Coordinates of C-alpha atoms in Angstrom, one line a residue:
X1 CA -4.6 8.1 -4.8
X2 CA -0.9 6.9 -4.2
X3 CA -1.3 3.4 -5.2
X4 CA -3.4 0.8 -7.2
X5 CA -4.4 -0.6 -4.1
X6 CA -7.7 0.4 -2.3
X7 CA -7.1 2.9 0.1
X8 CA -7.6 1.4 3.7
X9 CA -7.0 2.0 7.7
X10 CA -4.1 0.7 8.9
X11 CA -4.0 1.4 12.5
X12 CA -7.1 3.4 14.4
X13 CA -5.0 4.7 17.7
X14 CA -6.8 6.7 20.6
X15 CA -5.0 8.5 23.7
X16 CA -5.5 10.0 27.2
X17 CA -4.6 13.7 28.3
X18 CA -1.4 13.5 30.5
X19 CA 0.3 16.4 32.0
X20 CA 3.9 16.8 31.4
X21 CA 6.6 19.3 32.5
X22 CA 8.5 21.6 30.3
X23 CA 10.5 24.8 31.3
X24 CA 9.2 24.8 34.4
X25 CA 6.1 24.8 33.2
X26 CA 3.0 21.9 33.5
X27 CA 1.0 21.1 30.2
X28 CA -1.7 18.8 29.3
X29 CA -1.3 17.0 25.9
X30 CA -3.0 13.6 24.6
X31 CA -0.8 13.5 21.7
X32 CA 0.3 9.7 22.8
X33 CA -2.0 7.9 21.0
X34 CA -1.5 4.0 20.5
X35 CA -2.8 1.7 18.1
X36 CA -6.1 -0.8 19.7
X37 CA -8.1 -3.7 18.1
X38 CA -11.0 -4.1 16.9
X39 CA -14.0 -1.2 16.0
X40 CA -14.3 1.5 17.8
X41 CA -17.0 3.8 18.0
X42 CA -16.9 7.4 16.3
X43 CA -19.4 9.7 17.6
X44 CA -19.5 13.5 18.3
X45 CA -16.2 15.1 18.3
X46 CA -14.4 12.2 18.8
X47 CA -13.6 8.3 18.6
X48 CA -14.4 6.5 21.6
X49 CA -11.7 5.7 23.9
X50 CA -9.9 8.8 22.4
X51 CA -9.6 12.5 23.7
X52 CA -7.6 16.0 23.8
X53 CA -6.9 18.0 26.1
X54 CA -8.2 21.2 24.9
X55 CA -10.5 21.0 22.1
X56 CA -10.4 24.6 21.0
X57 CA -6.7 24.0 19.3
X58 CA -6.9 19.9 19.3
X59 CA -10.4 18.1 19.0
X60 CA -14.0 19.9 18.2
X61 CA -15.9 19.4 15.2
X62 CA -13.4 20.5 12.7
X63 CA -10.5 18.4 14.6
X64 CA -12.7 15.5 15.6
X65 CA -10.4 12.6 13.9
X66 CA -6.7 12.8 13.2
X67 CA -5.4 11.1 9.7
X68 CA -1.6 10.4 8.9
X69 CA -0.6 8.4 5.6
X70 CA 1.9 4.7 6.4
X71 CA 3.8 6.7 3.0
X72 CA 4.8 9.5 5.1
X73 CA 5.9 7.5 7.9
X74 CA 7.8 5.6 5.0
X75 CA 9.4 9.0 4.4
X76 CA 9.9 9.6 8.3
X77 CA 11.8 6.7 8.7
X78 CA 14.4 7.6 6.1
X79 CA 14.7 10.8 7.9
X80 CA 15.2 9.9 11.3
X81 CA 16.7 6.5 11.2
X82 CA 14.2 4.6 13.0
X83 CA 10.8 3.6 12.2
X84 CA 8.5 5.5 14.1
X85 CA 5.2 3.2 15.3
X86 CA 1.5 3.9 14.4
X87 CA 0.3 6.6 16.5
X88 CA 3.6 8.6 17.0
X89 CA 2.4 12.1 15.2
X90 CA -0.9 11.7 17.3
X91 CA -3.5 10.7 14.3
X92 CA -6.4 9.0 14.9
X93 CA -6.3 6.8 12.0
X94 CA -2.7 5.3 10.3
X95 CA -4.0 5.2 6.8
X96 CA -2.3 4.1 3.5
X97 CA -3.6 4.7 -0.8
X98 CA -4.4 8.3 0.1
X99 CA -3.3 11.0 -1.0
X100 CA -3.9 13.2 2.2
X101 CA -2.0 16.6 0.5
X102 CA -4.0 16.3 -2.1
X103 CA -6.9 15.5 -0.1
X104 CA -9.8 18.6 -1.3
X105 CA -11.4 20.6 1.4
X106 CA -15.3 19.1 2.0
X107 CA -14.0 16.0 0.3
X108 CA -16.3 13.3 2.3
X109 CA -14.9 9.5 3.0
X110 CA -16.6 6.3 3.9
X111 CA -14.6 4.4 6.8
X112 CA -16.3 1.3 8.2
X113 CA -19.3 2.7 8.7
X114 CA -18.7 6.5 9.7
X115 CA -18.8 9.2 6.8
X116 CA -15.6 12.0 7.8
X117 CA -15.3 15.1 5.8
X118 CA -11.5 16.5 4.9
X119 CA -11.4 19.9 7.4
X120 CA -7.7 21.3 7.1
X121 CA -4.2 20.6 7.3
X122 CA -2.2 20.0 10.5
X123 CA -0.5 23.0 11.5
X124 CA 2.6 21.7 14.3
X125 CA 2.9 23.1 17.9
X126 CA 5.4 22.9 20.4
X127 CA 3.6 19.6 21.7
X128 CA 5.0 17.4 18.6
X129 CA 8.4 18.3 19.7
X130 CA 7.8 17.2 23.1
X131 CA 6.3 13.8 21.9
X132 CA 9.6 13.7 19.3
X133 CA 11.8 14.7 21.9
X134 CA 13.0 17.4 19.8
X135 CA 12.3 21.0 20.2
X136 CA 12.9 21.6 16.8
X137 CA 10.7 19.3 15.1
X138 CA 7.6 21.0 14.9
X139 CA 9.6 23.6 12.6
X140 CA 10.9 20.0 10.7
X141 CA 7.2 18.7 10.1
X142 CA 6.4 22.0 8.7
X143 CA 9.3 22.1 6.2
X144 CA 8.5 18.4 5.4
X145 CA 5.3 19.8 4.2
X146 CA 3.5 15.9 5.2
X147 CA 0.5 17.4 6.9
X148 CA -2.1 14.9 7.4
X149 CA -5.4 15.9 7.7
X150 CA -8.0 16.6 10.3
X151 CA -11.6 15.2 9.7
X152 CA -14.9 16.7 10.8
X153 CA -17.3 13.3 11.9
X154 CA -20.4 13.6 9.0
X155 CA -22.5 10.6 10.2
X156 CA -21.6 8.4 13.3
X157 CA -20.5 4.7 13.2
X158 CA -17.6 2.0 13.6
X159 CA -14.2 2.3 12.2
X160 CA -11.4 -0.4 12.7
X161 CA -8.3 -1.3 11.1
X162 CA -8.4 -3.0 8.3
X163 CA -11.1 -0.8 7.3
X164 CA -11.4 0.8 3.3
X165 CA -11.7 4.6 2.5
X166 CA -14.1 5.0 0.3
X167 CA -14.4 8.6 -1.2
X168 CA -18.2 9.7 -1.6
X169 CA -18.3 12.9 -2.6
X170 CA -16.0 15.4 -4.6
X171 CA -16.3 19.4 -4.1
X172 CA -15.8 21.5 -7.2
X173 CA -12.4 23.3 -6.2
X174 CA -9.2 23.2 -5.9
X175 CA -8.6 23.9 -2.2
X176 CA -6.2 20.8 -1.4
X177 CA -4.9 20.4 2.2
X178 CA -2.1 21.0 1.3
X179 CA -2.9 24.3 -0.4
X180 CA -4.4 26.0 2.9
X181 CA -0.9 25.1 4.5
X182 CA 0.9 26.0 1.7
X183 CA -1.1 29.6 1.5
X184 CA -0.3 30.0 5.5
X185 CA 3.4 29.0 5.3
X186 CA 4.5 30.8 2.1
X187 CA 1.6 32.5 0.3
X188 CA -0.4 35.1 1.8
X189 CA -1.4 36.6 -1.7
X190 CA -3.2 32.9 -2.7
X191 CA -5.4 33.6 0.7
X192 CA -8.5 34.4 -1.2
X193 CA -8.6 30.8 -3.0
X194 CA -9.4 29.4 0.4
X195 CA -12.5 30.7 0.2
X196 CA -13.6 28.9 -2.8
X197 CA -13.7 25.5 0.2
X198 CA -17.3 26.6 1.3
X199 CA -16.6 23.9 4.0
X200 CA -13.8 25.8 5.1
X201 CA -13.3 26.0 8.8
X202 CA -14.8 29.6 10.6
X203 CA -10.9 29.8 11.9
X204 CA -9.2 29.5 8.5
X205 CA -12.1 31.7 7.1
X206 CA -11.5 34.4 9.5
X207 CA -7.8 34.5 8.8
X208 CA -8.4 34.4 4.9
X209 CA -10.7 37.3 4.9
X210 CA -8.2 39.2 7.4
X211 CA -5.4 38.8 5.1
X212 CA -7.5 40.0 2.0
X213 CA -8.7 43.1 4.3
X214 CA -5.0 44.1 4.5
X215 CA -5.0 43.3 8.6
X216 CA -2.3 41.0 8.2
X217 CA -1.9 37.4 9.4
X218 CA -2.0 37.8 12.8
X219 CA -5.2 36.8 13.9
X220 CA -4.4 33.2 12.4
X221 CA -5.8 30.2 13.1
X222 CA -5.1 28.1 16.2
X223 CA -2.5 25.0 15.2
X224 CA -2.3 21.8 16.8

């Protein structure tokens, strides 16, 4: 935990896919999410109100809900110069008195009354730097090393801001969020921790065991 202070929602913030144009090319994102009132339901593989345009590198089970901590944003601001407003790296829920690097793998949270279990970190693509305006950025979120975390939905409910995180259950390892990005970035010789997480994702799985085969990295897992 980063602070004495109960860890809580701050902002729940849900989004529409839009097509945009870049290079010529047209694209589908729903990275613009805004902040709403009130509860919203979280069901399935997503929260009501909220979707992605293509849930095999954006949504599904292991992507259902999107968390980034008010402390990075803190951070972000100081960066950029401006204070960026809830919603702007496209999470699902602006939290705060979490520490979502050091967030474990399988570690299970009670928000309102929906249960979400810690998945993996997020891994930037090239539709960040469109919603930045910066083609660069993606490679800047990855140096920052301020991942948030993606949440798998473990029993259905109501979330709303204002909301407390409560964490429920512990695994026994040390497979933070910040280690599987950490491993994938820098560390390709630490792959075989991952699998310690049994709750490890099928995609990060994959790629672990393929490293430790001696296949290399490419078949890695999809980012977004």
């Amino acid at each position: 935990m980063r602070s004495k202070q109960p860890p809580v929602v701050t902002s729940v913030n849900v989004g529409q896919p839009r097509q945009f144009e870049l290079n010529g090319r047209s694209f589908t994102s729903a990275i613009w999410k805004f902040p709403v009132e009130g509860h919203l339901q979280v069901r399935g593989v997503n929260i009501v109100g909220d979707d992605q345009a293509d849930r095999e590198v954006h949504g599904g089970h292991d992507k259902a809900v999107y968390a980034y901590a008010q402390e990075d944003y803190d951070w972000w601001t100081a960066q950029l110069g401006f204070a960026p407003e809830p919603g702007t790296f496209g999470e699902n829920l602006t939290v705060t008195g979490i520490d979502l690097n050091g967030s474990l793998v399988g570690d299970r949270w009670r928000v309102g009354s929906a249960v979400l279990e810690v998945t993996q970190p997020r891994l930037p693509c090239f539709k960040l730097g469109v919603r930045m305006g910066d083609a660069r950025f993606p490679r800047r979120f990855a140096r920052a090393a301020r991942w948030g975390t993606y949440l798998a939905i473990v029993e259905e409910g109501e979330i709303g801001a204002g909301d407390r995180i409560e964490l429920i259950h512990r695994p026994p390892h040390h497979v933070t969020v910040d280690l599987v990005a950490r491993v994938y970035y820098h560390d390709h010789s630490r792959a075989g921790e991952l699998l310690e997480a049994d709750s490890l994702p099928a995609g990060w799985r994959d790629w672990a065991e393929n490293v430790l085969s001696g296949g290399g990295p490419a078949r890695r897992p999809k980012v977004g």
